[in-house]
Coordinates of C-alpha atoms in Angstrom, one line a residue:
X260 CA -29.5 0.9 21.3
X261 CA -31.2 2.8 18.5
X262 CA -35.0 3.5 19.5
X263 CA -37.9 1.1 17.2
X264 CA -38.9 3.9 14.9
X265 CA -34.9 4.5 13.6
X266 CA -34.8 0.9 12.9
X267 CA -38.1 0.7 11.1
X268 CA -37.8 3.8 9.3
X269 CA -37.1 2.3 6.1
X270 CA -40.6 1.0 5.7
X271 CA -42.0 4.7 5.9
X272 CA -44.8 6.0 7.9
X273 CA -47.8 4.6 5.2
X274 CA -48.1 1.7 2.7
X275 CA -50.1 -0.9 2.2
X276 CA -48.9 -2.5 5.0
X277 CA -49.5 0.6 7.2
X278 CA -52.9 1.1 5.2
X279 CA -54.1 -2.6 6.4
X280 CA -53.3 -1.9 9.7
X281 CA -54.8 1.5 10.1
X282 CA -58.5 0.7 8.8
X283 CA -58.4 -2.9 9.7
X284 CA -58.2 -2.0 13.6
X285 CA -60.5 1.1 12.7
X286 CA -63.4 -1.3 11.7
X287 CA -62.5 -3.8 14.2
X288 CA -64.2 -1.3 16.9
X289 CA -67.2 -0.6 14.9
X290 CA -69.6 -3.2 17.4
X291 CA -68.0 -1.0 20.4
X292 CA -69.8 2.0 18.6
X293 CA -73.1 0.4 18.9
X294 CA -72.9 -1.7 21.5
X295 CA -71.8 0.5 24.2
X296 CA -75.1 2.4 24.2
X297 CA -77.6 -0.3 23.3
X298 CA -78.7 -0.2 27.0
X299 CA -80.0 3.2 25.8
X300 CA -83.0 1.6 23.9
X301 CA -82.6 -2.4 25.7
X302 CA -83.4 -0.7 29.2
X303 CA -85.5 2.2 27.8
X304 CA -88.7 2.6 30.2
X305 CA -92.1 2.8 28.0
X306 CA -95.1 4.9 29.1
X307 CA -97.0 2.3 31.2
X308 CA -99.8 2.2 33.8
X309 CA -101.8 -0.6 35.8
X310 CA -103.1 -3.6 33.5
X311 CA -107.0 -3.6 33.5
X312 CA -108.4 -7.0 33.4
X313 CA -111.9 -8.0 31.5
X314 CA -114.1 -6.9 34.0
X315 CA -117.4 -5.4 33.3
X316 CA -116.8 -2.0 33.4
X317 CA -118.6 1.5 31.8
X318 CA -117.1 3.2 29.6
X319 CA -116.6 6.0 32.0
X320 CA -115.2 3.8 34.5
X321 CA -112.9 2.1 32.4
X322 CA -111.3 5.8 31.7
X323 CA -111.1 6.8 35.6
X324 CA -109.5 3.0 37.2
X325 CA -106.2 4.5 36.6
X326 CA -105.8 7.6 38.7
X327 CA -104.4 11.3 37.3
X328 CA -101.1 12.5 38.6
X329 CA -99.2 15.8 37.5
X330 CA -95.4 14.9 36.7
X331 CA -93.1 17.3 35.7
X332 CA -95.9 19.9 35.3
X333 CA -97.9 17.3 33.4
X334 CA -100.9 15.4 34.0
X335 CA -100.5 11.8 33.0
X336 CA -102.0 8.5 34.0
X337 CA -100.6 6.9 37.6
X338 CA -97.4 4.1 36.7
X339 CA -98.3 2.7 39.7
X340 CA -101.3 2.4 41.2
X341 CA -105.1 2.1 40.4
X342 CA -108.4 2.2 42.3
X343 CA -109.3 -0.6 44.0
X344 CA -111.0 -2.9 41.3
X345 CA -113.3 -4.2 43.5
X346 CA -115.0 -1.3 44.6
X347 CA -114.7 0.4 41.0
X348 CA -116.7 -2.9 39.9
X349 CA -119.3 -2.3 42.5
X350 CA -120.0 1.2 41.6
X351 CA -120.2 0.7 38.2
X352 CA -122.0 -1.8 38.6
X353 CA -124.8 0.3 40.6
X354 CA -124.7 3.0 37.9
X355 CA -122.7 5.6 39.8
X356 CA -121.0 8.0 37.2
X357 CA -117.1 8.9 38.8
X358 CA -116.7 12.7 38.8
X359 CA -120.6 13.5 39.3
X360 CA -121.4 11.0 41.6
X361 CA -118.2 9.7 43.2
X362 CA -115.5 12.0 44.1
X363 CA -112.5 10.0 42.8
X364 CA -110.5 11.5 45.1
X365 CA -112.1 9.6 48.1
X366 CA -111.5 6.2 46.4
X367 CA -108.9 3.5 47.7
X368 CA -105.7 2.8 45.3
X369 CA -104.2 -0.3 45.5
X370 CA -100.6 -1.4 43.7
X371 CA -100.8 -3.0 39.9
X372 CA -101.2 -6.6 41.4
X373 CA -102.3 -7.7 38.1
X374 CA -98.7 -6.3 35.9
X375 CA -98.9 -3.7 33.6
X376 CA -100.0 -2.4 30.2
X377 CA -96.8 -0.5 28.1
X378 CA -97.3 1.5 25.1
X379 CA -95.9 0.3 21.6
X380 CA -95.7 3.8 20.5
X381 CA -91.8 3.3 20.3
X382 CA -91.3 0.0 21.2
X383 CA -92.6 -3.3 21.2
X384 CA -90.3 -4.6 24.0
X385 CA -87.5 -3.5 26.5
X386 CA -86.3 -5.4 28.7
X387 CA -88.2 -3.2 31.3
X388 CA -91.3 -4.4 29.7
X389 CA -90.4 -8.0 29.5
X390 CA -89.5 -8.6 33.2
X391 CA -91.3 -5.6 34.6
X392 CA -88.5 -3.4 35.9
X393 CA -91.0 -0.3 37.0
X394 CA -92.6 1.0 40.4
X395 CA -91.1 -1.4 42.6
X396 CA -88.3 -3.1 41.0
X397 CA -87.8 0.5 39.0
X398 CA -84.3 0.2 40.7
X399 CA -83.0 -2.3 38.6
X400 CA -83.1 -0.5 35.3
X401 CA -80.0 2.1 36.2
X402 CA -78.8 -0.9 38.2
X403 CA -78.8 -2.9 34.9
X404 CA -76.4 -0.3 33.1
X405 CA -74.6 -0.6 35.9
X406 CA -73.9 -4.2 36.2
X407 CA -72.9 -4.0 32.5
X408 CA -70.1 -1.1 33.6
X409 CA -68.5 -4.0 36.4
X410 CA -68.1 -5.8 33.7
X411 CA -66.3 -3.4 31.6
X412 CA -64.5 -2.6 34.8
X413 CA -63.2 -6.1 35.6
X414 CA -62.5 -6.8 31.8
X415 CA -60.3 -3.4 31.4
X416 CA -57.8 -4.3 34.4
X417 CA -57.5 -8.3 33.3
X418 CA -57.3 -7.3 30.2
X419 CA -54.6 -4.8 29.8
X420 CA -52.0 -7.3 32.0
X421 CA -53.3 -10.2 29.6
X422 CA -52.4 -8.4 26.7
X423 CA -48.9 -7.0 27.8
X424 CA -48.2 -10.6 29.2
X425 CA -50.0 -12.8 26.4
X426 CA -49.6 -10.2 23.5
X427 CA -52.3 -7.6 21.7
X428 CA -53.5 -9.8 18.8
X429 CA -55.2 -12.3 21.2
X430 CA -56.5 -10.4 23.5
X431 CA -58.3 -8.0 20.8
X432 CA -59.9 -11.4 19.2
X433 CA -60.2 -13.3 22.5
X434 CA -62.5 -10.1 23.5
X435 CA -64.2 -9.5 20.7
X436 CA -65.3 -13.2 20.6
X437 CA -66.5 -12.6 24.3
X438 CA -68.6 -9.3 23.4
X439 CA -70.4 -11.1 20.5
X440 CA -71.1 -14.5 22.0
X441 CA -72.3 -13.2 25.2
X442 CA -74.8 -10.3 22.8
X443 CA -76.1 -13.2 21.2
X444 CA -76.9 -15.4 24.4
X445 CA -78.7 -12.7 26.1
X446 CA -81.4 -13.2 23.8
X447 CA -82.5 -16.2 25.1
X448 CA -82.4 -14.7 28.7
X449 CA -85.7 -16.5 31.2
X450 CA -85.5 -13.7 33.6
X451 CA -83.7 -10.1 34.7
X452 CA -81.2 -12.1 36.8
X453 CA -79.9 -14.4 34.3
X454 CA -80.0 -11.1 31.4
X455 CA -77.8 -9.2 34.0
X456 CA -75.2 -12.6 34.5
X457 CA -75.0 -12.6 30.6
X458 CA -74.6 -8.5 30.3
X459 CA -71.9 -8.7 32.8
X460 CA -69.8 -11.0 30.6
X461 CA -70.7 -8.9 27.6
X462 CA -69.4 -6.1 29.6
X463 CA -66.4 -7.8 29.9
X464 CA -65.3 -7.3 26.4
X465 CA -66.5 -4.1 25.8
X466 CA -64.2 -1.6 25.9
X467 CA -60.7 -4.2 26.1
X468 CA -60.8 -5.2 22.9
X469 CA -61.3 -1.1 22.0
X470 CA -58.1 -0.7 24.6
X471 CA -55.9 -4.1 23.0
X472 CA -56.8 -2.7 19.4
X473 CA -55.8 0.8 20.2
X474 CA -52.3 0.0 21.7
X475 CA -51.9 -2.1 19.1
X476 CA -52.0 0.1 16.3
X477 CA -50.7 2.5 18.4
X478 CA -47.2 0.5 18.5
X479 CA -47.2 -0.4 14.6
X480 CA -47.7 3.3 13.2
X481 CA -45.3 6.1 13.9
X482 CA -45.4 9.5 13.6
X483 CA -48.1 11.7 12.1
X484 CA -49.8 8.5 11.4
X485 CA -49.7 7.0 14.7
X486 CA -51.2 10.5 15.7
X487 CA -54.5 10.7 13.0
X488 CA -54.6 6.8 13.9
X489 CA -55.3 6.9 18.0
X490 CA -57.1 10.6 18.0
X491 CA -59.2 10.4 14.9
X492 CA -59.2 7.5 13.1
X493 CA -60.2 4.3 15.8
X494 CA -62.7 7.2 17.9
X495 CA -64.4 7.7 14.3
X496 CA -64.4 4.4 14.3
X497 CA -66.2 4.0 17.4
X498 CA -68.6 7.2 16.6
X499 CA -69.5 5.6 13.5
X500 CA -70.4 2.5 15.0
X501 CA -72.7 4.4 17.9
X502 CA -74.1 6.5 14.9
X503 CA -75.0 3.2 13.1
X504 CA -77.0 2.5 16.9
X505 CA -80.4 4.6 16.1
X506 CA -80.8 2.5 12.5
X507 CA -80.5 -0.7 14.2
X508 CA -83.0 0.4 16.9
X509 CA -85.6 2.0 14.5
X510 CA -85.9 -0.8 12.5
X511 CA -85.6 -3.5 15.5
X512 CA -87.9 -2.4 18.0
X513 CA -88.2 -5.7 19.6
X514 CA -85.4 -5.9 22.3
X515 CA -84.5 -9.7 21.2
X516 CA -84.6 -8.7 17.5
X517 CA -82.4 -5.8 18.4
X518 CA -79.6 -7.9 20.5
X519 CA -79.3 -10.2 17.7
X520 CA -79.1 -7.0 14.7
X521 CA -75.9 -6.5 17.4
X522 CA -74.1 -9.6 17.7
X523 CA -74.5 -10.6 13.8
X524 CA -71.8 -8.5 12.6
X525 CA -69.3 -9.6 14.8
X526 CA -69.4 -12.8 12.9
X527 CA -67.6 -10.5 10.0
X528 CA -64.5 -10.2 12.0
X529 CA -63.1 -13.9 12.3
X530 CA -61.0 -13.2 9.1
X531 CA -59.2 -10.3 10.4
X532 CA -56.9 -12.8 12.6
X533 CA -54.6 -13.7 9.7
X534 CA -54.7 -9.9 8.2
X535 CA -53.6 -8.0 11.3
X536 CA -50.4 -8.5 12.7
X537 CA -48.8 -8.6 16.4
X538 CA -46.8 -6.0 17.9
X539 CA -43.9 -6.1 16.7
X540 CA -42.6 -3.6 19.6
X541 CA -44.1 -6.1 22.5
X542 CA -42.7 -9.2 20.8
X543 CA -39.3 -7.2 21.2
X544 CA -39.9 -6.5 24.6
X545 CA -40.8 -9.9 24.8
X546 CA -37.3 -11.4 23.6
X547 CA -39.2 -13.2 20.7
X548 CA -37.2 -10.9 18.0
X549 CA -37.3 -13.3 14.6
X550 CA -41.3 -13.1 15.0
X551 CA -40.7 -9.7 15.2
X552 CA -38.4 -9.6 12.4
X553 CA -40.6 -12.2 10.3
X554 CA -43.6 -9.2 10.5
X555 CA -41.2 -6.5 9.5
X556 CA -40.2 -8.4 6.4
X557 CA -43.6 -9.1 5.2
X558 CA -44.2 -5.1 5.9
X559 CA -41.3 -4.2 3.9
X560 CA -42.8 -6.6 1.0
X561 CA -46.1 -4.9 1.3
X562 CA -44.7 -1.4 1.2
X563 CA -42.2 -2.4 -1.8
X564 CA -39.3 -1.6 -0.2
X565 CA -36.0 -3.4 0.8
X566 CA -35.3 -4.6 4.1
X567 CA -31.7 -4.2 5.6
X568 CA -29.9 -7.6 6.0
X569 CA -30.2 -7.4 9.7
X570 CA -33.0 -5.2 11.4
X571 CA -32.8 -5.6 14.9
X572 CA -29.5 -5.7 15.4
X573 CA -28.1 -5.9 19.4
X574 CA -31.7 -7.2 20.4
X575 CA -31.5 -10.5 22.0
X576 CA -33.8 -12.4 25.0
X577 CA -31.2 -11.6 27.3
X578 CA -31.7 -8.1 27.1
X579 CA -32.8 -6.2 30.8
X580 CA -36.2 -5.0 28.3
X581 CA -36.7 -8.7 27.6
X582 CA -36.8 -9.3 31.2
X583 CA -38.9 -6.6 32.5
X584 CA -42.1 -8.8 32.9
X585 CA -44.5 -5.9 34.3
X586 CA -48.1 -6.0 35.8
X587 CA -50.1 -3.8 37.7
X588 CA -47.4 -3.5 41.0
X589 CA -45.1 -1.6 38.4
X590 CA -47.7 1.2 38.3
X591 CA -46.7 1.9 41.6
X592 CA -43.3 1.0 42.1
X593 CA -41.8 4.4 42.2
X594 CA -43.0 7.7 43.1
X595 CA -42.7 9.2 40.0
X596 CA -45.1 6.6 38.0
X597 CA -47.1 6.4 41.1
X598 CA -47.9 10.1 40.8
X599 CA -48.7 9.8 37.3
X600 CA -51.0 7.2 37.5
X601 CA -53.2 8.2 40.0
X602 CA -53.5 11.7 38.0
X603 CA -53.9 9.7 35.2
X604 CA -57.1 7.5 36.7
X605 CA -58.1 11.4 38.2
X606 CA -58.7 12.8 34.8
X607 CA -60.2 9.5 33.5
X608 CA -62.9 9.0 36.0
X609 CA -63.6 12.0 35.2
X610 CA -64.0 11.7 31.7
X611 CA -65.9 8.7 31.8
X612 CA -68.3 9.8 34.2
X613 CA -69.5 12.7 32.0
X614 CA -69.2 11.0 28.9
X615 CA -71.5 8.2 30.0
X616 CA -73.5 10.2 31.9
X617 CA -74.4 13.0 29.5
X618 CA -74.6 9.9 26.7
X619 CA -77.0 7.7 28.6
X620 CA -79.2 11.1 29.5
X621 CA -80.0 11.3 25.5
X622 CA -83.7 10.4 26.2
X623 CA -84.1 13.7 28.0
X624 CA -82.7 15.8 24.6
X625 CA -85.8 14.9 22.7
X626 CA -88.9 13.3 22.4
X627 CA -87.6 11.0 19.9
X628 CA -85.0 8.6 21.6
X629 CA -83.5 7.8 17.8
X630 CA -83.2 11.0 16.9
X631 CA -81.4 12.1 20.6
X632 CA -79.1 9.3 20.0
X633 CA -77.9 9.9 16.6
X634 CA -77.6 13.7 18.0
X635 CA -75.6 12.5 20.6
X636 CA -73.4 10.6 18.4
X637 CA -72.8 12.7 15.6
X638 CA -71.3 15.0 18.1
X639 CA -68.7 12.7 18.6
X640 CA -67.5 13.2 14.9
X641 CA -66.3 16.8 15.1
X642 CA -64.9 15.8 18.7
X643 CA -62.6 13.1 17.4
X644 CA -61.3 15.9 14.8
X645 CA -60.9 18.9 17.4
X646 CA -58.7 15.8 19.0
X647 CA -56.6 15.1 16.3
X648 CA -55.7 18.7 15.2
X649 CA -54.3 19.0 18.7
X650 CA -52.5 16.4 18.9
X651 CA -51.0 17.4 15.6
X652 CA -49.9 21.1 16.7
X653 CA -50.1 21.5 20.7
X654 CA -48.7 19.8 23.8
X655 CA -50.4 17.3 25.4
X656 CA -51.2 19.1 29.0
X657 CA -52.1 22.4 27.2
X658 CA -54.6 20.3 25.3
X659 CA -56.4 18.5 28.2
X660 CA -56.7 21.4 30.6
X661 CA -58.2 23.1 28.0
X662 CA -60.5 20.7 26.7
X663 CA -61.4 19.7 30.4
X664 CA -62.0 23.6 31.3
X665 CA -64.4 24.1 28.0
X666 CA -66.5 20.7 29.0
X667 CA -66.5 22.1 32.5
X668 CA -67.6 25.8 32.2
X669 CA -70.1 24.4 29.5
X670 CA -71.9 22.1 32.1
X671 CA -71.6 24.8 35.0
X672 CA -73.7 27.4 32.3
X673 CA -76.6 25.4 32.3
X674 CA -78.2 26.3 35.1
X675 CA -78.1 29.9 34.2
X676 CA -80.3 29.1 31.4
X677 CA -83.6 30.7 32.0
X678 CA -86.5 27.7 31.6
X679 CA -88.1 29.0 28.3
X680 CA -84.6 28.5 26.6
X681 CA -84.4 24.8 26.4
X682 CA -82.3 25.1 23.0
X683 CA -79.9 26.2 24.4
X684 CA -79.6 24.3 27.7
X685 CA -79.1 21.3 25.1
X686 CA -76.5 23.3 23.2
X687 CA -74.3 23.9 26.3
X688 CA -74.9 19.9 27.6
X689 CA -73.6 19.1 23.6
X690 CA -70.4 21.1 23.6
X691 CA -70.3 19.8 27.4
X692 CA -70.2 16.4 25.8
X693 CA -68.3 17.4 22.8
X694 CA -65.4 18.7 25.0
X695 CA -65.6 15.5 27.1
X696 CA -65.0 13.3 24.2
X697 CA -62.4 15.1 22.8
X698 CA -60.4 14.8 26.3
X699 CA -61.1 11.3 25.9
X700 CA -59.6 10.9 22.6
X701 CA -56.6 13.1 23.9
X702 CA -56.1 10.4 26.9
X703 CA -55.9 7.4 25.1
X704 CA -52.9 8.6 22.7
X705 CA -51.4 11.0 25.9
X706 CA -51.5 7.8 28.2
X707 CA -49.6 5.3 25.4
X708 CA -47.3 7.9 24.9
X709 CA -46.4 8.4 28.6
X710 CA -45.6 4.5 29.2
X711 CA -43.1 2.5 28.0
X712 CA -44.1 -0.5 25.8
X713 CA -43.6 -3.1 28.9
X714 CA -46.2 -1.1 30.5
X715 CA -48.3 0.6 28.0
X716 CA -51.5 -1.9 27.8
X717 CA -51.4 -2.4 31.7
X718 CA -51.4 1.4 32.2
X719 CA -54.3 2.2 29.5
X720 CA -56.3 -1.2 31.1
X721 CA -55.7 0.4 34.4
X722 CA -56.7 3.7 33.2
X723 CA -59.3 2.8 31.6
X724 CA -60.6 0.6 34.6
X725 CA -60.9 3.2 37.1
X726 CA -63.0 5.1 34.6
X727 CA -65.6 2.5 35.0
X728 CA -66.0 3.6 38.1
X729 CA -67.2 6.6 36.8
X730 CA -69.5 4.7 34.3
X731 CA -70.6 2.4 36.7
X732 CA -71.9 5.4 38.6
X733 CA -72.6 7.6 35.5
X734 CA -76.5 5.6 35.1
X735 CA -77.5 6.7 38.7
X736 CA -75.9 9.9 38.1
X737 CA -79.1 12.1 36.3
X738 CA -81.0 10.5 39.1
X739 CA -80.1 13.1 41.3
X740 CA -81.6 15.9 38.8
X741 CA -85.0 14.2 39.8
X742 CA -85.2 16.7 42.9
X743 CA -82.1 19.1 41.9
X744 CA -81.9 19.6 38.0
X745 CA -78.7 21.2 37.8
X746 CA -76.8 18.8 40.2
X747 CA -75.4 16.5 38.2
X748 CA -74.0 19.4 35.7
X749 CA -72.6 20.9 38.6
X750 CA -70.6 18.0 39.7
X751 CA -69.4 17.1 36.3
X752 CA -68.4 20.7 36.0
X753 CA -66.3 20.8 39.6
X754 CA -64.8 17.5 38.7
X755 CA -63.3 18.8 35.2
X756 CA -61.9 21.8 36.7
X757 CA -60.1 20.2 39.5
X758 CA -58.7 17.6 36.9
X759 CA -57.5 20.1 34.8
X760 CA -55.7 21.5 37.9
X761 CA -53.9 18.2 38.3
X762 CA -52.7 17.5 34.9
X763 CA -50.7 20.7 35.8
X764 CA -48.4 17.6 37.7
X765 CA -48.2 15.6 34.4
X766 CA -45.6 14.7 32.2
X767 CA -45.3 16.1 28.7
X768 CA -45.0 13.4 25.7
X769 CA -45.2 16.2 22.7
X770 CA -42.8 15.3 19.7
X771 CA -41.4 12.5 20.9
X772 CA -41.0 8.4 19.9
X773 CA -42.6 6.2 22.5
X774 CA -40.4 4.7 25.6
X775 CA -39.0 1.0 25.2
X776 CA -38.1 1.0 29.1
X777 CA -39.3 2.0 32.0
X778 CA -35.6 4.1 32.8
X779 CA -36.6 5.8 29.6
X780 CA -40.0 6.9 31.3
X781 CA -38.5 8.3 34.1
X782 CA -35.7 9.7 31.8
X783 CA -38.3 11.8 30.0
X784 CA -40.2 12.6 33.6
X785 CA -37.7 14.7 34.9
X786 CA -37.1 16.6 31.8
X787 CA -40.6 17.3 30.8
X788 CA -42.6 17.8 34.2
X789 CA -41.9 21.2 36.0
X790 CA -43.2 19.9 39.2
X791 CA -40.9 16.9 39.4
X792 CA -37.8 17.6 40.7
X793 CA -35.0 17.1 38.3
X794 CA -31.7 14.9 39.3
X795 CA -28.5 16.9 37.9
X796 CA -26.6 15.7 35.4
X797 CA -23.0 16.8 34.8
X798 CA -23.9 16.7 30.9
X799 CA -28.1 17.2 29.6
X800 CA -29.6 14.8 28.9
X801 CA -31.1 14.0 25.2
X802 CA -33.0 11.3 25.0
X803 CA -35.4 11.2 21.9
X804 CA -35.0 13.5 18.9
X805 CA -38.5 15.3 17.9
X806 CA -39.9 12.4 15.4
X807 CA -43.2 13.9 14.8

C-alpha cells in the first residue's frame, strides 16, 4: 500500500489550498496566546494593607495604625495586620503623639477585621482584590492557577481520544467554543468559588483545541511545510497571541473589562468551520475514504492541478487500519510504545513545568508587570525559530538533549550570579525559558511524528496531559524561592538534564513520512533506536524513503 504523501503528491507541498490551511489553523490559536497567561494580571496581588475606617483620628495617628515591616530588605506598610483601633482611638484621642510618646512597638495588632485597602497604581481590580484572596485566604491565589491547569489537564487526555475517535475538525471548534464561552461567563462570577468552577471549564479548552489544531495541520501538510507549520508557524501563532496579552491588560485594568477584551475575539472564529477542512489521513484510517477523497478534490481545484481518476486506490473500510479503533490502553499495549510514552510524558513534564513556571514568575523580572510579560513573550519568537531550523537540518534526539541541556545549565547558573548583577540573573532565567520553549516546539512535531495516525492525537493529548501536571504544580513552584531563592532554578535544571538523559532511549523520526499503522511504528522503532533491540530480518528492512 503506497504511504499518504505518494498518493497526494500531485497536489504539491503549497497552494492555495495548503496556504488556507497553514494560516487559518495558525490564527485559530491566537486566544491560546493570550489566554493562557491572563492569570498573570486576573490573579495579580496589588500592594494592600488593613482598611482604615472614619474614625477620628490625628494626622499622625492615621500614618502609624498600620505597622512598618522590612520585606525583602524593604520597609513597607504591614498586609496584614494593624494596631488595635480601639486603643489607637483612645490615644489619639488623649493627645498622645506615637513615636514620642507611645512606643509603637508596645502596641496590640489585631488582623484586618474590617477588609482591606489595594492600590490602583496598576490596577483597578484583580480578582485578589475583588474577593480578598490575601493574608489568610493568600493560598488561593497560586491555588487559582492551579485549578485552571486541572482543567487543561482533564481536557488534554479527553480531548486527544475525542478527536482520534470523533475526528480533528470538531474537536478544535467544539474546544474553542468551550474556552470562549466559559472567558465570558466568568465575568459575572458572585464569588472565588463559583470563578474557580467557571476557570476550570475554561481550562478545559485551553490547550486541546492548540493540541486538535496542531495534529490537524500536522496531517494535511507534508514535508518542509508540515515542518515550518508545527515548529514555527502555529508556536508564532501562539507567541503572538501571548504578546498581544500586555495590550489587552494595559488598556483593561479592570479584571471584568479584561475577561471580556479575551473572550470577544473568539466570536471571529465561527466562520473558520466551513474554510478548514478534516483530516483527510484520520478519515482514511477511519474507513470513510470518498470524504476523504471529496477534500482531495476540492484541494486539487484550489491548487489548479489535476486529480488522478482514482486516488486512493486499495483503501476500503475493511482494511486492518480502518479497524484499529485506538484509545489510551494502546499507549501501553507493548513494551516498545510503553517505553516511549512514558519518556515521552518524562521530557514533557518537564517542559511544562519550567515553561509555566518561569512564565508565570514574569512579575519578579520587572517592576512593570506589562513590560515583564511582553519580555517574556517576545522571547518566545526567536524560540519558535531556533525550533524550526532544527527541525529543518538535525535529528530529532540530537535536538532535544541539546535544547533541554542549554535550558538546564542556564537555570543551574543563576545562583552563581553575584546579588548586584540582577541583569544578568534575568538573562540566564530568559535563555532558560528560551531553551524551554524551543524543546516545546521540538515535542509537539517529534511526538506526531513518532505515532501513527490511529494514535497520533491520543498520544500528543496524553503527552500533553501529564505536562499539566507540571503546570498544575509550576504556580506553587517559585513559592519555594520564598525561603531558598535558587531552589526552584535548581530543580528545573536537575529535571532537564536527567530528561535529556532519557531521550537517549527514544526513537528517531528525522526524514521520514508519518506512520499509518501502528506495525509501521514499531517497524521504524527497531530501526531507529539503538537501545531497542532489533528483530533480524533475513532481508533489511526499508520502510519510508527520506521525504523531507
Amino acid at each position: 500500500m503506497r504511504d499518504y504523501e505518494d498518493i497526494t503528491a500531485f497536489l504539491g507541498q503549497w497552494g492555495q489550498f495548503q496556504s488556507n490551511v497553514f494560516f487559518l489553523l495558525c490564527a485559530s490559536v491566537f486566544p491560546n496566546g493570550f489566554g493562557a497567561f491572563s492569570l498573570v494580571f486576573l490573579t495579580d496581588v496589588p500592594s494592600h494593607h488593613c482598611l482604615i475606617p472614619e474614625v477620628n483620628l490625628t494626622e499622625d495617628w492615621h500614618k502609624a495604625v498600620i505597622p512598618i515591616e522590612v520585606v525583602n530588605g524593604k520597609r513597607e506598610l504591614s498586609r496584614c495586620s494593624r494596631y488595635k483601633l480601639d486603643v489607637v482611638r483612645n490615644l489619639s484621642a488623649q493627645g498622645y503623639i506615637p513615636g514620642r510618646d507611645v512606643n509603637l512597638t508596645d502596641l496590640e495588632q489585631e488582623g484586618c477585621v474590617d477588609g482591606w485597602s489595594y492600590s490602583k497604581d496598576i490596577y483597578q481590580s484583580t480578582v485578589v482584590s475583588e474577593f480578598d484572596l490575601v493574608c489568610s485566604e493568600q493560598w488561593k491565589q497560586p491555588f487559582t492557577s492551579m485549578v485552571y491547569f486541572l482543567g487543561v489537564f482533564l481536557g488534554s487526555f479527553l480531548s486527544g481520544q475525542l478527536s482520534d475517535r470523533f475526528g480533528r475538525k470538531p474537536v478544535l471548534f467544539a474546544t474553542m467554543a468551550i474556552q470562549t464561552v466559559f472567558t465570558f461567563v466568568e465575568i459575572f462570577s458572585p464569588s472565588w468559588t463559583v470563578f474557580s468552577i467557571l476557570l476550570f471549564f475554561s481550562g478545559l479548552g485551553q490547550i486541546s483545541n492548540y493540541v486538535s489544531g496542531f495534529v490537524l495541520g500536522t496531517e494535511i501538510l507534508t514535508g518542509n511545510v508540515r515542518v515550518l507549520f508545527s515548529s514555527m508557524g502555529v508556536c508564532l501563532g501562539f507567541a503572538f497571541g501571548y504578546m498581544m496579552l500586555p495590550l489587552f491588560a494595559y488598556f483593561l485594568r479592570d479584571w471584568k473589562s479584561l475577561l471580556l477584551g479575551l473572550s470577544l475575539p473568539g466570536l471571529l472564529y465561527l466562520p473558520l468551520w466551513w474554510l478548514i477542512p478534516e483530516s483527510p489521513r484520520w478519515l482514511l484510517s477511519r474507513g470513510r475514504v470518498d470524504e476523504a477523497d471529496a477534500i482531495v478534490r476540492d484541494a486539487a481545484k484550489k491548487n489548479k492541478v489535476e486529480a488522478p481518476e482514482v486516488i486512493f486506490e486499495g483503501y476500503n473500510a475493511d482494511q486492518t487500519q480502518a479497524k484499529e479503533h485506538c484509545n489510551f490502553f494502546s499507549l501501553l499495549r507493548t513494551s516498545n510504545i510503553r517505553n516511549t510514552t512514558v519518556i515521552l510524558s518524562l521530557v514533557w513534564f518537564t517542559l511544562s513545568t519550567g515553561y509555566f513556571g518561569l512564565s508565570l514568575n514574569t512579575s519578579r523580572l520587572h517592576a512593570d508587570p506589562y513590560l515583564s510579560c511582553f519580555i517574556s513573550a517576545a522571547v518566545e519568537v526567536p524560540a519558535y525559530i531556533s525550533s524550526w531550523l532544527a527541525l529543518r537540518s538535525l535529528p530529532r534526539r540530537v535536538s532535544v538533549i541539546c535544547i533541554l541541556l542549554l535550558g538546564g545549565v542556564s537555570l543551574c547558573l543563576i545562583q552563581a550570579v553575584p546579588q548586584g548583577l540582577s541583569g544578568l540573573s534575568v538573562a540566564l532565567e530568559m535563555l532558560g525559558k528560551c531553551g524551554i520553549t524551543t524543546g516545546t516546539a521540538l515535542m509537539f512535531a517529534y511526538t506526531a511524528e513518532i505515532y501513527p495516525t490511529v494514535l497520533r492525537n491520543t498520544a500528543t493529548g496524553t503527552c500533553t496531559t501529564v505536562s499539566r501536571v507540571g503546570s498544575c504544580i509550576a504556580p506553587f513552584l517559585f513559592q519555594f524561592g520564598i525561603n531558598f531563592r535558587y531552589l526552584p532554578y535548581i530543580i528545573l535544571g536537575t529535571l532537564s538534564g536527567v530528561s535529556a538523559f532519557a531521550t537517549l532511549f527514544l526513537p528517531e523520526s528525522f526524514g521520514q513520512p508519518l506512520p499509518q499503522t501502528i506495525e509501521q511504528m514499531h517497524k521504524r522503532e527497531s530501526m531507529t533506536c539503538p537501545f531497542i533491540t532489533r528483530k533480524k530480518h533475513s532481508k533489511p528492512v526499508v520502510l519510508f524513503e527520506n521525504k523531507l
